Coordinates of C-alpha atoms in Angstrom, one line a residue:
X1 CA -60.0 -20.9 -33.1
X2 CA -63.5 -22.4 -31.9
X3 CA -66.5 -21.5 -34.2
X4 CA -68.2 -19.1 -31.4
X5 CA -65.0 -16.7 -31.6
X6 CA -64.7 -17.0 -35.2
X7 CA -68.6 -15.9 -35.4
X8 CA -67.4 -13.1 -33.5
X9 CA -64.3 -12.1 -35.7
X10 CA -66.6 -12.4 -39.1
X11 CA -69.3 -10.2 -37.6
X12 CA -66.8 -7.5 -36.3
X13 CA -65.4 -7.6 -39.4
X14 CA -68.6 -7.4 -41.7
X15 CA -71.8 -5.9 -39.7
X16 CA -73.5 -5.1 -42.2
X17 CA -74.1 -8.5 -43.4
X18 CA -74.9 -9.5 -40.0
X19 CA -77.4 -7.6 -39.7
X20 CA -78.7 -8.7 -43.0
X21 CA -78.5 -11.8 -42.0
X22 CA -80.3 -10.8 -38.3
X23 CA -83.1 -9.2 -40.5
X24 CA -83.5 -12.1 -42.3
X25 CA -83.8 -14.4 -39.8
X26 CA -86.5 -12.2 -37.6
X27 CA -88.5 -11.9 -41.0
X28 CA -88.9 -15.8 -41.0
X29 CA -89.8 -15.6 -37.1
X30 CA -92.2 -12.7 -37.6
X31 CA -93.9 -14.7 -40.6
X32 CA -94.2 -17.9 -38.9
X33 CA -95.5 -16.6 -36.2
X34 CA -98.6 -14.7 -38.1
X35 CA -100.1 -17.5 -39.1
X36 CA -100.3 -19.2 -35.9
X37 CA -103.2 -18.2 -34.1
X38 CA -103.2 -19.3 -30.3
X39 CA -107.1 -20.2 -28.4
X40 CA -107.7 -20.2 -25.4
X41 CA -110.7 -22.2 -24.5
X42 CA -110.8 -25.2 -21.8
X43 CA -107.4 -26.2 -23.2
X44 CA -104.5 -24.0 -25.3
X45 CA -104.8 -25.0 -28.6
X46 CA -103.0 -23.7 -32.4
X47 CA -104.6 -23.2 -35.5
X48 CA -103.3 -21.9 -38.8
X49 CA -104.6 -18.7 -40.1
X50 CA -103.4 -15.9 -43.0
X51 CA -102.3 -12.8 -42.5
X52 CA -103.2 -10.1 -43.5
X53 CA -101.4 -8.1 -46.4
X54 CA -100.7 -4.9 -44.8
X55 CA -99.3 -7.0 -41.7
X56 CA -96.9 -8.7 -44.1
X57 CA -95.8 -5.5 -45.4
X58 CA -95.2 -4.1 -42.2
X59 CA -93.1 -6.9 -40.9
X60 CA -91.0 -6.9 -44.3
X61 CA -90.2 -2.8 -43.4
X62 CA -89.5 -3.5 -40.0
X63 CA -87.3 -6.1 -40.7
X64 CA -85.8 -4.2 -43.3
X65 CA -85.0 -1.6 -40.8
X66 CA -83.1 -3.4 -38.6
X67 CA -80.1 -3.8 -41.3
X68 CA -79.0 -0.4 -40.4
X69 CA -79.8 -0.9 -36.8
X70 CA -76.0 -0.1 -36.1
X71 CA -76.2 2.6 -37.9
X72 CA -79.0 4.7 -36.9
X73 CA -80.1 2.7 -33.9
X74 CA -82.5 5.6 -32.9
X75 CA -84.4 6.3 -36.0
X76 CA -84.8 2.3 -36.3
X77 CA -86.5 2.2 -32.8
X78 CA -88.3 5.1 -34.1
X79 CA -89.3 3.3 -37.2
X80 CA -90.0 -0.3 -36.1
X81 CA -92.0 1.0 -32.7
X82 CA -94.2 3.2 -35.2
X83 CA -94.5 0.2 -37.5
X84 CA -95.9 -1.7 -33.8
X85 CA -98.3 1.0 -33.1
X86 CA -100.1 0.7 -36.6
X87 CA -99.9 -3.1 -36.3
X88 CA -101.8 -3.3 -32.9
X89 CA -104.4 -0.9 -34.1
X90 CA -104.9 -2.5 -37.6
X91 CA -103.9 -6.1 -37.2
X92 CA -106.6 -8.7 -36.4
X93 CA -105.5 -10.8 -35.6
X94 CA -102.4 -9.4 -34.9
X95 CA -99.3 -9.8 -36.6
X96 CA -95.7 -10.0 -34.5
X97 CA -94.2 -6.8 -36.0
X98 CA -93.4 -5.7 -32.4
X99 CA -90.2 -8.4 -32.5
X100 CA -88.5 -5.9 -34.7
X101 CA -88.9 -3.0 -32.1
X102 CA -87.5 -5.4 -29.2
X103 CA -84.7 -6.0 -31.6
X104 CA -84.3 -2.4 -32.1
X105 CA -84.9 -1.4 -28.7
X106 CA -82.1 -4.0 -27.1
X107 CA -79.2 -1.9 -30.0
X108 CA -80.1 1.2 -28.4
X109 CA -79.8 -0.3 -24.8
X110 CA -76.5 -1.6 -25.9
X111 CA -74.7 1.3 -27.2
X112 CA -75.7 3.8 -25.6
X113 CA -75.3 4.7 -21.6
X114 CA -77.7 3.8 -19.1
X115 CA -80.1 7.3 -18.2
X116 CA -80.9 6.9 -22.2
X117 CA -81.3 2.9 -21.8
X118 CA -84.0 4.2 -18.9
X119 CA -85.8 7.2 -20.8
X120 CA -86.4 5.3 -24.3
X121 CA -87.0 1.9 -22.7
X122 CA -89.8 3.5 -20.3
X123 CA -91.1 5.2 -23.1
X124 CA -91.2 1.9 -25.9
X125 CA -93.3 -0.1 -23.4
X126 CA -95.3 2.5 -22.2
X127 CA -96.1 3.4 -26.0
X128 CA -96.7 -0.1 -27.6
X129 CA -98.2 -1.8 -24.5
X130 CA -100.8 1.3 -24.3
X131 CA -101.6 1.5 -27.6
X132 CA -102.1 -2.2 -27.4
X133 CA -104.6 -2.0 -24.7
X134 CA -106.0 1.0 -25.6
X135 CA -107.2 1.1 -28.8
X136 CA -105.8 -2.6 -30.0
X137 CA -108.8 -5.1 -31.1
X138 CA -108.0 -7.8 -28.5
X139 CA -109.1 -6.7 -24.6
X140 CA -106.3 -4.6 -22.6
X141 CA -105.7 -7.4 -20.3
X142 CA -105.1 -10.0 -23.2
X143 CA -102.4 -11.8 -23.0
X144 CA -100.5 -10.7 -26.2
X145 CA -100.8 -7.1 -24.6
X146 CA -99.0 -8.2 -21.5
X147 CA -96.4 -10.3 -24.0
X148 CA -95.5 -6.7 -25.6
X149 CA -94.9 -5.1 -22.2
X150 CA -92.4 -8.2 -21.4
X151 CA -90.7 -8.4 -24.7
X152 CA -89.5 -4.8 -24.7
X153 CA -88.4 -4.9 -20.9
X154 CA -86.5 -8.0 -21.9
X155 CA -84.8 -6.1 -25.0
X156 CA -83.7 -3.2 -22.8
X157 CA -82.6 -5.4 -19.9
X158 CA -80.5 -7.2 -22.2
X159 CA -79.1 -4.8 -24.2
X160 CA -78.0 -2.6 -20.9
X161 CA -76.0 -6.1 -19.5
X162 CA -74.5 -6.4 -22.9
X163 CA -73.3 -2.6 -23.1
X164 CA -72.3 -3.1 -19.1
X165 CA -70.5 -6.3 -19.8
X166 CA -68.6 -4.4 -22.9
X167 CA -67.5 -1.3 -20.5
X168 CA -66.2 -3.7 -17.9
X169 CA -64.0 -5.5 -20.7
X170 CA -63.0 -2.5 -21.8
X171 CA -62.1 -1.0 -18.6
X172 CA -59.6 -4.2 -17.8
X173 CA -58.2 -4.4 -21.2
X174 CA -57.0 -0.5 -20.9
X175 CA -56.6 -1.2 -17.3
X176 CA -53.9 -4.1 -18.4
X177 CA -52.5 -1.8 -21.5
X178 CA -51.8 1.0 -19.0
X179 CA -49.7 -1.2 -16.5
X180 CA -48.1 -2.6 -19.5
X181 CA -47.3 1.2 -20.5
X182 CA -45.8 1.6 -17.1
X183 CA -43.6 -1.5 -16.6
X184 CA -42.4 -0.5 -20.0
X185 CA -41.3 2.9 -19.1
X186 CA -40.1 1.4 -15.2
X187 CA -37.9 -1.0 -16.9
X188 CA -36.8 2.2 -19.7
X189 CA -36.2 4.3 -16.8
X190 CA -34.0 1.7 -14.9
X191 CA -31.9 1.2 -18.0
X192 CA -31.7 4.8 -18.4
X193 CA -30.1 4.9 -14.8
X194 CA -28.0 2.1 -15.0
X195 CA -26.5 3.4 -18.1
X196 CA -26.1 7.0 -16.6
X197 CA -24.3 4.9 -13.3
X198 CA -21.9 3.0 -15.4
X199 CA -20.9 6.2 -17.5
X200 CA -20.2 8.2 -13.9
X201 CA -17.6 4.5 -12.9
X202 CA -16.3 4.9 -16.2
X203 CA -15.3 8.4 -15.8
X204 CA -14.2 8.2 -12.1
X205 CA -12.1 5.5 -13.0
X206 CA -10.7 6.8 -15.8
X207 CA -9.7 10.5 -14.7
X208 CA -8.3 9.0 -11.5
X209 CA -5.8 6.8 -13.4
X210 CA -4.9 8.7 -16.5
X211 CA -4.1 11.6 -14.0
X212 CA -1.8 9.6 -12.6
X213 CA -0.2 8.3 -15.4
X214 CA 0.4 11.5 -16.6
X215 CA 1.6 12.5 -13.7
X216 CA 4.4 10.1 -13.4
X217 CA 5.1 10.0 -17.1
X218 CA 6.0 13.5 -16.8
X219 CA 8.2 12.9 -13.8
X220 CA 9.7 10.2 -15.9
X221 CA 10.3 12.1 -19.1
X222 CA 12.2 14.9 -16.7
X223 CA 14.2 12.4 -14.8
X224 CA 15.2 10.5 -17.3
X225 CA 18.3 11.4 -18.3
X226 CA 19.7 12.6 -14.6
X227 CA 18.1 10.3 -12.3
X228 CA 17.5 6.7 -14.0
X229 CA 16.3 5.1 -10.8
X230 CA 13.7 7.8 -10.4
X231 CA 12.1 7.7 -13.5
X232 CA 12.9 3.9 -13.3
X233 CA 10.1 4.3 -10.1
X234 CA 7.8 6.6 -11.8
X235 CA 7.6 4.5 -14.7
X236 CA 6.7 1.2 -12.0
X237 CA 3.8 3.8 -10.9
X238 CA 2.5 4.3 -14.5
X239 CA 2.4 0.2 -15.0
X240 CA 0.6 -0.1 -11.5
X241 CA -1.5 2.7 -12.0
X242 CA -2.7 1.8 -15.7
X243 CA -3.1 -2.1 -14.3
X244 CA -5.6 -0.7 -11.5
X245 CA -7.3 0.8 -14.3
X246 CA -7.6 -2.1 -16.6
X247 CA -9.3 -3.4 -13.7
X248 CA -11.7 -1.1 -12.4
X249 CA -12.6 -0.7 -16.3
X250 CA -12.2 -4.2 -16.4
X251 CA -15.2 -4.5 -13.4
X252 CA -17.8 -1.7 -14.3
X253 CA -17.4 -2.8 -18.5
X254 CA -18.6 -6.6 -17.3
X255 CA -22.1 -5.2 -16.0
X256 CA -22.9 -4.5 -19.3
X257 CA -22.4 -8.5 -19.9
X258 CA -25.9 -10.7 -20.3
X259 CA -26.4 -13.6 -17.8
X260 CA -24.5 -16.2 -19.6
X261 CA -21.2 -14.3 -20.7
X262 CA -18.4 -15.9 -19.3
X263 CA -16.0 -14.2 -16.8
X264 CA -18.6 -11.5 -14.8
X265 CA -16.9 -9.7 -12.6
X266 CA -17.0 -11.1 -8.8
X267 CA -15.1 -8.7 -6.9
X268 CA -17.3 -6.5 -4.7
X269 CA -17.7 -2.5 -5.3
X270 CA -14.9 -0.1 -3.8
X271 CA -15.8 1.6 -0.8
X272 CA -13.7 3.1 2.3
X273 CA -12.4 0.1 3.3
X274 CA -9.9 0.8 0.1
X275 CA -9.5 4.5 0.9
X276 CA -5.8 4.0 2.2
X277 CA -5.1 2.0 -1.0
X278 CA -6.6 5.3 -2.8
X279 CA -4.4 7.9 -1.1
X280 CA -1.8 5.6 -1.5
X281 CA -1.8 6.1 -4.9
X282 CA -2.0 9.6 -4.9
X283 CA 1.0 9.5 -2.9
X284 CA 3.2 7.7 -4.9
X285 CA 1.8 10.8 -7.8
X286 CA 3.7 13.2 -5.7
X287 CA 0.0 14.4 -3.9
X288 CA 0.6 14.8 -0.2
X289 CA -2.8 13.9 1.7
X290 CA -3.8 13.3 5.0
X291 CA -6.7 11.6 6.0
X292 CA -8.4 12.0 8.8
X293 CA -11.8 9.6 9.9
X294 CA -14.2 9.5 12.7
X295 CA -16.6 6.6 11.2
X296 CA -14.8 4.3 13.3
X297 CA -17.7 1.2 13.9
X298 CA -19.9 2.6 10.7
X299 CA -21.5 0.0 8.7
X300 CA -22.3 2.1 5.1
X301 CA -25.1 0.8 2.6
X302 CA -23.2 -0.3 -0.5
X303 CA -24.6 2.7 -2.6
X304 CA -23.8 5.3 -0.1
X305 CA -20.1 3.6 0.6
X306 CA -19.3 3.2 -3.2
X307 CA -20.9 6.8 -3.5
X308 CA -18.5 8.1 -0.7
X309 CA -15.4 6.2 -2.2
X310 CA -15.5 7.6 -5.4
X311 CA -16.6 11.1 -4.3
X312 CA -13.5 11.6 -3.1
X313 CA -11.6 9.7 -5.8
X314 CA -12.7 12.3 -8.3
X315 CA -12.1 15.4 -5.6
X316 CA -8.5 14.2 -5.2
X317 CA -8.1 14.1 -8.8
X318 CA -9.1 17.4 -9.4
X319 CA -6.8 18.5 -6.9
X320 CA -4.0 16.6 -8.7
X321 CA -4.9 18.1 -12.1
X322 CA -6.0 21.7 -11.0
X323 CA -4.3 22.4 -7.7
X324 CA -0.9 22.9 -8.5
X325 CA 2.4 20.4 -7.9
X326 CA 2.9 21.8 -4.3
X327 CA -1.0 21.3 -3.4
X328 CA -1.9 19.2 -0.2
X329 CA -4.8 18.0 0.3
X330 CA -7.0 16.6 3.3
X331 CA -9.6 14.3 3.6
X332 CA -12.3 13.7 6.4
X333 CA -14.7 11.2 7.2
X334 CA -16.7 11.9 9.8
X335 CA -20.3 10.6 10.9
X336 CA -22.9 13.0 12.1
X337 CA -25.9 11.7 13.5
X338 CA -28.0 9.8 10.9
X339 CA -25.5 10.8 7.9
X340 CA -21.8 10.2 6.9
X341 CA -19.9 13.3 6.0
X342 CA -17.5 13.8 3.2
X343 CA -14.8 16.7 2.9
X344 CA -12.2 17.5 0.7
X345 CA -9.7 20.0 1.2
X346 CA -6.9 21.5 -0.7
X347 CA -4.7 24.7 -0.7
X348 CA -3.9 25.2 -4.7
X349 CA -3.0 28.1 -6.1
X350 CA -5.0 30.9 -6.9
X351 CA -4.3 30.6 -10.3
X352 CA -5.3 27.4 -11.1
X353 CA -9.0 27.8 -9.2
X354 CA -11.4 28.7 -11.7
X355 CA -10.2 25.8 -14.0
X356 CA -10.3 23.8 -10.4
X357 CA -13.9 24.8 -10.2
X358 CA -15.2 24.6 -14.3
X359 CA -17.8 22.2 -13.3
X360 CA -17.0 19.5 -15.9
X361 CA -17.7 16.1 -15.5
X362 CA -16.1 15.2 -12.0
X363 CA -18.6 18.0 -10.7
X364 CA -21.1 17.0 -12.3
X365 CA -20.9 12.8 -11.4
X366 CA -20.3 13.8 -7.7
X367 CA -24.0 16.2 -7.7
X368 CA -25.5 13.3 -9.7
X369 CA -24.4 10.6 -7.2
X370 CA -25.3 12.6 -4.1
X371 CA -29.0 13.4 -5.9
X372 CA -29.4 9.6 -6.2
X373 CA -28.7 9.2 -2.6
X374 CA -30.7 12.4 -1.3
X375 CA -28.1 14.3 0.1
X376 CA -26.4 17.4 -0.5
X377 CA -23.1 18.5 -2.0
X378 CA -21.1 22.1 -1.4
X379 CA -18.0 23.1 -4.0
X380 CA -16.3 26.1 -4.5
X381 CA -13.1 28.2 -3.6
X382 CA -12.1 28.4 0.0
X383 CA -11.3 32.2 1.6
X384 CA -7.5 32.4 0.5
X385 CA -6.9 29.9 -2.0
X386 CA -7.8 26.3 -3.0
X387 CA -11.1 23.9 -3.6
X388 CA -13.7 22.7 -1.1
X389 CA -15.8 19.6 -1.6
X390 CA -18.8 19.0 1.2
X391 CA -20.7 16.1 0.6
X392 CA -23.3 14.6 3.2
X393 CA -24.6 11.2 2.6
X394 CA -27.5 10.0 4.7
X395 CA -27.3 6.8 6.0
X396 CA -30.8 5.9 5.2
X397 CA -31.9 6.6 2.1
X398 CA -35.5 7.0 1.2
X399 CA -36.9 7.3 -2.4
X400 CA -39.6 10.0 -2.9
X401 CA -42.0 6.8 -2.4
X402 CA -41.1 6.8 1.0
X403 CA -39.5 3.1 0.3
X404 CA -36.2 1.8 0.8
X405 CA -34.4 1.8 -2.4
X406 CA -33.9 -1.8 -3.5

């Protein structure tokens, strides 16, 4: 740390003795400079002279004052400028007691605003230099008049840069603290998403599969016995099934690894491309589903084509856990102007609709992903039994910014 800023730190830290030490020093300049006397004959000459007592006394007060110039910066202005006044019509020759209004007059320029800096400034120099003039011993265009007219301009002038110069630090350092603040919460707020993304994978793919496990292990637990080869199959279905699930969990776990973690998933996000691999496995559950697609030639973002994929992942498991073992289901993809829509339908039984249509999780990841994307998503019974799921997924997505999302 350089001895400038460590000044600084001590003084922050202990005004008052700074200003002790201020006073102090504008006592010896104030004293030294009473008994210099300047003439001004056919050259500029110095000689010594004493002051008076009274002068002396009013220096030691005003420079008394300015110890609690922070303090009180008004009433020390008020104090030293009245100490001035008496000076220029008593001294002669005249003392410098007007140092410790300039002094006080440059703390009141400095902490206070600028209309104030104005009002009292005007009124210091029009005070002391007219009672100077006026009714001082010297003639009103002496020099040492016109000296008390500069000093105090100087001492306001001065004072107002140094409060300007303070407000403009001030202004960037809570300028810089507030875009801290906010790439703070940005980078919160992207966690917060991320996490809330990886929770709706984790569910997707883990309803999907454990539906069908369960599925087939219940086909294979009934089979067992009678038809060996059957549950032989179902039970291939279960291993394939819980594989697929190892990894997909497998995937979506390893974005939680940092950087340097070893094995980070490579593989690329599902999407429709694998939508006959997904009704395939639905298939082999026992689900009948048709698919039907007019997309043909569609290139999807990668957050509207995962979006769509698992959309209907979690609509065709809810159809295999609510719908009923005799359910079909049907699934379109068909693109409609500047959006891709999404439908899933299915004929379940009455029975098993409101627990179809509970709104747990699945529902609640499907509205969340279609949110993020800005589109708009339609459940609920159809007119004579079963579920509907509407989804439409615009093609290009806009944040509320107007900006493409990155």
């Amino acid at each position: 740390m350089s001895t400038l800023a460590r000044a600084r730190c001590q003084a922050k830290a202990h005004p008052l003795a700074m200003d002790a030490v201020l006073a102090a020093a504008v006592l010896v300049c104030m004293v030294a400079g009473s008994f210099v006397e300047p003439r001004h004959r056919d050259s500029v000459s110095w000689v010594l002279r004493t002051p008076d007592p009274l002068s002396l006394l009013l220096m030691a007060l005003g420079a008394a004052a300015l110890v609690f110039r922070r303090r009180a910066p008004m009433a020390v202005l008020a104090l030293t400028g009245t100490l001035s006044v008496v000076e220029s019509l008593t001294g002669d020759p005249r003392a410098p007691v007007a140092m410790s209004a300039v002094i006080a007059l440059y703390t009141v320029a400095s902490t206070t605003d600028r209309p104030t800096t104005w009002r009292v400034g005007l009124l210091t120099m029009t005070v002391l230099t007219g009672t100077a003039m006026a009714a001082g011993p010297l003639p009103w265009y002496a020099q040492e008049n016109l000296g008390i007219f500069a000093w105090t301009g100087i001492g306001a002038t001065a004072g107002d840069a140094v409060r300007s110069r303070r407000a403009f630090v001030q202004a960037i350092r809570e300028r810089a603290e507030r875009a801290e603040r906010t790439r703070e919460e940005e980078a919160r707020r992207r966690v917060a998403e991320e996490r809330l993304r990886i929770a709706r994978d984790l569910h997707d793919v883990v309803a999907h599969h454990i539906a069908l496990v369960n599925v087939q292990a219940g086909v294979a637990a009934h089979v067992m016995d009678k038809r060996p080869d059957q549950a032989k199959e179902a039970l291939a279905h279960v291993r394939e099934a819980s594989r697929s699930a190892l990894n997909e969990l497998r995937a979506t776990v390893g974005l939680l690894r940092q950087s340097g973690d070893p094995e980070a998933p490579t593989e690329p996000a599902p999407g429709l491309d694998r939508l006959d691999e997904l009704t395939g496995t639905f298939r082999s559950a026992g689900l009948h589903v048709e698919v039907a697609r007019a997309d043909q030639g569609t290139t999807l973002p990668a957050a509207v084509d995962l979006a769509a994929y698992r959309i209907i992942q979690e609509a065709l498991t809810n159809v295999q856990k609510h719908a009923g073992p005799q359910a079909k289901a049907e699934v379109s993809v068909v693109r409609v102007g500047p959006n891709i829509e999404i439908t899933v339908l299915d004929d379940g039984s009455g029975e098993n609709e409101t627990q179809h249509s509970g709104g747990g999780h699945g529902l609640l990841g499907m509205r969340e992903r279609v949110s993020a994307l800005r589109g708009t998503l339609t459940t609920g019974p159809r007119y004579g039994g079963g579920f509907r799921v509407h989804a439409i997924l615009p093609l290009k997505n806009r944040t509320p910014t107007g900006e493409d999302p990155v």
